[in-house]
Short mmCIF file of C-alpha atoms in Angstrom, two decimals:
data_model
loop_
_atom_site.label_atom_id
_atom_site.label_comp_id
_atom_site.label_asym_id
_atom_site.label_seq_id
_atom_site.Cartn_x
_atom_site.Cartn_y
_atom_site.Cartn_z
CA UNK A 242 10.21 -21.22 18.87
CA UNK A 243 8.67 -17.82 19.33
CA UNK A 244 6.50 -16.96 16.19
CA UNK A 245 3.88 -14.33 15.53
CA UNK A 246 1.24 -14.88 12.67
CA UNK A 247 -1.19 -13.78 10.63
CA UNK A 248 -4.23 -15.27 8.65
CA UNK A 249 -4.69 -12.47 6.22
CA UNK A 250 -1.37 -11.72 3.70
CA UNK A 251 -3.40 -9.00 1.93
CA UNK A 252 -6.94 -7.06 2.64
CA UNK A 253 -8.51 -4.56 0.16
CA UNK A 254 -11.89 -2.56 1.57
CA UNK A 255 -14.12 0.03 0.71
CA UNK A 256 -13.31 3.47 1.67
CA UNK A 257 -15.83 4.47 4.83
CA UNK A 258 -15.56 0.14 5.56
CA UNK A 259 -14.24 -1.43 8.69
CA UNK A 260 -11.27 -3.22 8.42
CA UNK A 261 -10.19 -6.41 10.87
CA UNK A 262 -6.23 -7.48 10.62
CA UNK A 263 -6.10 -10.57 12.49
CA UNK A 264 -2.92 -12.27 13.88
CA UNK A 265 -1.86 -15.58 16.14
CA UNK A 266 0.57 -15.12 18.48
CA UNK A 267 2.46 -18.21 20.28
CA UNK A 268 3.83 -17.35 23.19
CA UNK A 269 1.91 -18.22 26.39
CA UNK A 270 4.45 -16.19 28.06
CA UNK A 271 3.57 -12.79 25.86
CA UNK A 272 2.44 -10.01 28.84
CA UNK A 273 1.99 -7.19 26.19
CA UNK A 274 0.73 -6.78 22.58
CA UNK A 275 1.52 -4.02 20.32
CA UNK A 276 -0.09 -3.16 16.18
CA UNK A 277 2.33 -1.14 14.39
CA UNK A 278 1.55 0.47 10.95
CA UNK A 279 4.79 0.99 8.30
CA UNK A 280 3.75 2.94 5.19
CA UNK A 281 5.92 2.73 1.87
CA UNK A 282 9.72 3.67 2.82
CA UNK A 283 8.89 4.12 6.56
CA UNK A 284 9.70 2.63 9.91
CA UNK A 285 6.70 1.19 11.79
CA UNK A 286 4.77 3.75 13.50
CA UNK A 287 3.16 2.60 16.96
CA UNK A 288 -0.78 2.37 16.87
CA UNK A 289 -2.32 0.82 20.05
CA UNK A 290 -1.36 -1.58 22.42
CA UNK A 291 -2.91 -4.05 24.58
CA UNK A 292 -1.58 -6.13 27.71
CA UNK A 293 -2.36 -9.49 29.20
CA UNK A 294 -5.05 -8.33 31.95
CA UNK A 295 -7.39 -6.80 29.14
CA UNK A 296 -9.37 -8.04 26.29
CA UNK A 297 -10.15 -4.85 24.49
CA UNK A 298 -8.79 -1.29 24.28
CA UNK A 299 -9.36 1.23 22.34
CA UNK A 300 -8.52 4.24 20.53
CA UNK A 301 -9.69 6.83 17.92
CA UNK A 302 -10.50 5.01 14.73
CA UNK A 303 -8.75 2.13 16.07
CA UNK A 304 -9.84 -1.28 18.36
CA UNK A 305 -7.39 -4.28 19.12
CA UNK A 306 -9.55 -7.16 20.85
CA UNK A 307 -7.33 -10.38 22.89
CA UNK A 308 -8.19 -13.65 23.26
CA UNK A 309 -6.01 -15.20 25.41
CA UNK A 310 -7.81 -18.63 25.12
CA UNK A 311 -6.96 -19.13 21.43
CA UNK A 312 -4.31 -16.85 21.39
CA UNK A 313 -5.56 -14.30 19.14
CA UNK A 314 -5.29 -10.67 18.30
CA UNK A 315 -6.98 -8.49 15.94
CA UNK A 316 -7.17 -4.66 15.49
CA UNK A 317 -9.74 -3.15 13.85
CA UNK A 318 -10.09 -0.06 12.12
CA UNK A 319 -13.80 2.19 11.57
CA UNK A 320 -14.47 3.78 8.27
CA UNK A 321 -11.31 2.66 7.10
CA UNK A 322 -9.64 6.02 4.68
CA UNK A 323 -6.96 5.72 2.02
CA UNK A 324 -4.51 7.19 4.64
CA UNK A 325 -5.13 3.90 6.44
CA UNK A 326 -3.51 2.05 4.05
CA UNK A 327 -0.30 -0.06 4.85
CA UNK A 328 1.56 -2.76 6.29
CA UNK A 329 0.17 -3.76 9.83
CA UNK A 330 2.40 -5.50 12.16
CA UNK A 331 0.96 -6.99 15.69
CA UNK A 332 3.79 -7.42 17.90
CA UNK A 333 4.06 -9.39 21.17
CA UNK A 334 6.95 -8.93 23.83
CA UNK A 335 8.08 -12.46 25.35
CA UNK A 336 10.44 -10.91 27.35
CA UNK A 337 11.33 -7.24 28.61
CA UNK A 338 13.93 -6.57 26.49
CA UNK A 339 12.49 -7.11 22.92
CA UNK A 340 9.17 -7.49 20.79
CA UNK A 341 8.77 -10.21 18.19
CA UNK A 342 6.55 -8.93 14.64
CA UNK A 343 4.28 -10.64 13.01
CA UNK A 344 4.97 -11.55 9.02
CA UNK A 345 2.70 -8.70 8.24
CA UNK A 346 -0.65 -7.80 6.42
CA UNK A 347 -1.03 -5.50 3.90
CA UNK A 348 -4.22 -2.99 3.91
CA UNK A 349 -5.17 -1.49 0.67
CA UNK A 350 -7.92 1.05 1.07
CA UNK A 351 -10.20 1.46 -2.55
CA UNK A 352 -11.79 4.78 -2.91
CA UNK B 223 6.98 15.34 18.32
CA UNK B 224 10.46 13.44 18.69
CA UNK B 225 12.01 11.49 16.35
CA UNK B 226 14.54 8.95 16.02
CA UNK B 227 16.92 9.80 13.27
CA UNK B 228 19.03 7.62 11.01
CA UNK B 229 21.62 8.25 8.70
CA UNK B 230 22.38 7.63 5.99
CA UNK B 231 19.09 6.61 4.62
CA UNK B 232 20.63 4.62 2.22
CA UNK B 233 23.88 2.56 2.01
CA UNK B 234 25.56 0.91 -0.67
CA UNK B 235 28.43 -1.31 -0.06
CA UNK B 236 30.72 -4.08 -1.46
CA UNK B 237 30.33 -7.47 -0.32
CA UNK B 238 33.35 -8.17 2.64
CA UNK B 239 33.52 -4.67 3.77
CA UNK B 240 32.82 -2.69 7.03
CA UNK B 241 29.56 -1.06 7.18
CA UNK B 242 28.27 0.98 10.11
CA UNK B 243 24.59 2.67 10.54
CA UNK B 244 23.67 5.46 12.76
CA UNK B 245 21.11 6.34 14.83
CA UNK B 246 20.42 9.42 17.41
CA UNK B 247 17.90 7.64 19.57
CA UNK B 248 15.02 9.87 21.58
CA UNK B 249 17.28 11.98 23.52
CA UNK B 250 15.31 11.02 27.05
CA UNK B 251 14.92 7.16 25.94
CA UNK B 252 17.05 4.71 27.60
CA UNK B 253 16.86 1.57 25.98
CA UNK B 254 17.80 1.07 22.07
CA UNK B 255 16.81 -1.31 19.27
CA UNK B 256 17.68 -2.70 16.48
CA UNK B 257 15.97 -4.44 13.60
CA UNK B 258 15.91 -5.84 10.20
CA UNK B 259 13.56 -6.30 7.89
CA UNK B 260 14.45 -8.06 4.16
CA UNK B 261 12.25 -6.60 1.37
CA UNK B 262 8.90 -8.41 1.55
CA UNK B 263 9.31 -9.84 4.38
CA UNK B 264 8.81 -9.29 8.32
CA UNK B 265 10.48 -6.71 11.09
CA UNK B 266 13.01 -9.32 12.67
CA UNK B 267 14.86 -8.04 15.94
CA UNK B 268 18.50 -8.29 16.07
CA UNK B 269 19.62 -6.61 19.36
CA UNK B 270 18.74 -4.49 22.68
CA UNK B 271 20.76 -2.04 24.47
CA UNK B 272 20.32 -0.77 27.82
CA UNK B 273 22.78 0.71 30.26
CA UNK B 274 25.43 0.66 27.81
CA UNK B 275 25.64 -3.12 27.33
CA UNK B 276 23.32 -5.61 25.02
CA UNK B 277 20.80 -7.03 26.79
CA UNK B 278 19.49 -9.89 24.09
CA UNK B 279 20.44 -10.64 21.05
CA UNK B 280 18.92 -12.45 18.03
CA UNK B 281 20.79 -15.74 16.42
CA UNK B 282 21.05 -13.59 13.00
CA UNK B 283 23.09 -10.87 15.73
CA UNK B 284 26.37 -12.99 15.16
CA UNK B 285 29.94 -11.90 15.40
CA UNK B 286 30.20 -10.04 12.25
CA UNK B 287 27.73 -7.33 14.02
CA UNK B 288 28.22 -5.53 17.44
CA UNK B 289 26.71 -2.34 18.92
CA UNK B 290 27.95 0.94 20.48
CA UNK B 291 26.53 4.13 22.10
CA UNK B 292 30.43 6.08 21.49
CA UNK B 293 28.60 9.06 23.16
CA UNK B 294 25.72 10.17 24.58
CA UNK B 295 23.70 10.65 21.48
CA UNK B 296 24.49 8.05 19.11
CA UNK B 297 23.83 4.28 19.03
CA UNK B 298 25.36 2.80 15.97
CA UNK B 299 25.16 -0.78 14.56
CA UNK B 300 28.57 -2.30 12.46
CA UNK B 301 28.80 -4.88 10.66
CA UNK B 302 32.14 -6.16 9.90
CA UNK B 303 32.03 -8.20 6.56
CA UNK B 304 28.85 -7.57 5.00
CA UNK B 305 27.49 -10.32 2.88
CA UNK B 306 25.12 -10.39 0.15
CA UNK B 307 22.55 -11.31 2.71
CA UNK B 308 22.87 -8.56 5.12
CA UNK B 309 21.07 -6.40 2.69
CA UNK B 310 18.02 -5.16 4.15
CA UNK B 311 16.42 -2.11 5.83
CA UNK B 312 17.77 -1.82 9.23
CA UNK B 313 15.81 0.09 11.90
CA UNK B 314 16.65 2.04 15.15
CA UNK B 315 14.31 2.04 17.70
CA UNK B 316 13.92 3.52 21.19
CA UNK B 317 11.92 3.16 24.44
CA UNK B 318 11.56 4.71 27.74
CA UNK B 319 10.91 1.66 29.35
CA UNK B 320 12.06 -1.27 27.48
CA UNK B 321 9.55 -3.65 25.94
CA UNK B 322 6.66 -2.15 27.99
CA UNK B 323 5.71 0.34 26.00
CA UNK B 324 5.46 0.76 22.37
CA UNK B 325 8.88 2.06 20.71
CA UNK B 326 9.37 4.42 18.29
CA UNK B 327 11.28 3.98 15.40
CA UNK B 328 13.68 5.75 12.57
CA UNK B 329 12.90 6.00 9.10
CA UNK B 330 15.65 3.04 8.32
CA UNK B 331 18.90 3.06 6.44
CA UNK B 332 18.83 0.52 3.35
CA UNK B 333 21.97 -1.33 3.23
CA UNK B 334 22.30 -2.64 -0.16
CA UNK B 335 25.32 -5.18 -0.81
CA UNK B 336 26.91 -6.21 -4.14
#
């Protein structure tokens, strides 16, 4: 069935660190690829997104890389802050009318 | 910047009776969302909405839930007989163009049943 993973459960770094949340996806059929943040008691919050016909894209603070080949995703984040920390989803969208999430690692920023 | 509202934030409710969650989607947004996620565990999608029917369901989507958009504002999920299982937070989510763009979500209701 449709499934997206991750390697990493939990990550702790060092304030002014980079951080890399990796995740598997499994669907060959995926076009688009999304990382969502959800802080204590919150929905997920849209970060960056990626689709098929790229490998890399990025935004401020924030880089999510493809692999197609191994089906692979990671984002990562520069000089990681304490705001940064959270759950991070990565998403993929099979079909048009929904995205599946990833299980979920957690980021825990020490000062 | 627009939100997607949900009410009530939190919901407590006796196992075997109705239960339905609201949501007042991005006022321009056309399609609708929603989601699940147990405590702990991942963001699972139940259902879509677009052009006032569903347009894919999940297998945990079964007959004891079904969606509505009663006006032009409001998308709400029910759930008929809520079990202990159905508790959860449940999240609205909309997008201008489906799946191919990032949505944006509500702050969740937590449905707690006992």
């Amino acid at each position: 069935g449709e499934s997206v993973g991750l390697h990493l459960p939990t990550l702790s770094v060092q304030e002014g660190d980079n951080s890399i949340i990796n995740c598997a996806y499994s669907n060959s059929a995926s076009d688009y690829f999304i990382w969502y943040k959800q802080e204590s008691g919150k929905g997920p919050q849209f970060i960056i997104d990626i689709r098929s016909n790229m490998d890399k894209r990025q935004g401020q603070r924030v880089t999510v890389l493809l692999n197609k080949t191994v089906k692979h995703l990671s984002l990562q984040i520069a000089a990681t802050q304490p705001g940064d920390s959270a759950v991070y989803f990565c998403a993929e969208t099979p079909s048009l009318d929904k995205v599946i999430f990833g299980p979920g690692t957690s980021l825990s920023v020490i000062p | 910047e627009p939100e997607v509202t949900q009410t009530p934030s939190h919901q407590v409710t006796q196992m075997g009776q109705e239960v339905i969650l609201r949501c007042v989607p991005i006022s321009n947004h056309l399609y609708f969302y929603w989601y699940r996620q147990i405590l702990g565990q991942k963001v699972e999608f139940l259902v879509s909405f677009y052009n006032n029917e569903i347009s894919e369901k999940s297998e945990i989507f079964d007959d004891q839930f079904s969606v509505e958009r009663p006006d032009g504002s409001n998308f709400t999920l029910k759930i008929r007989s809520t079990k202990l299982e159905d508790s959860a937070m449940y999240f609205c989510a909309s997008s201008t163009q489906g799946a191919l763009v990032g949505y944006t979500f509500g702050s969740g209701t937590r449905l707690t049943v006992v």
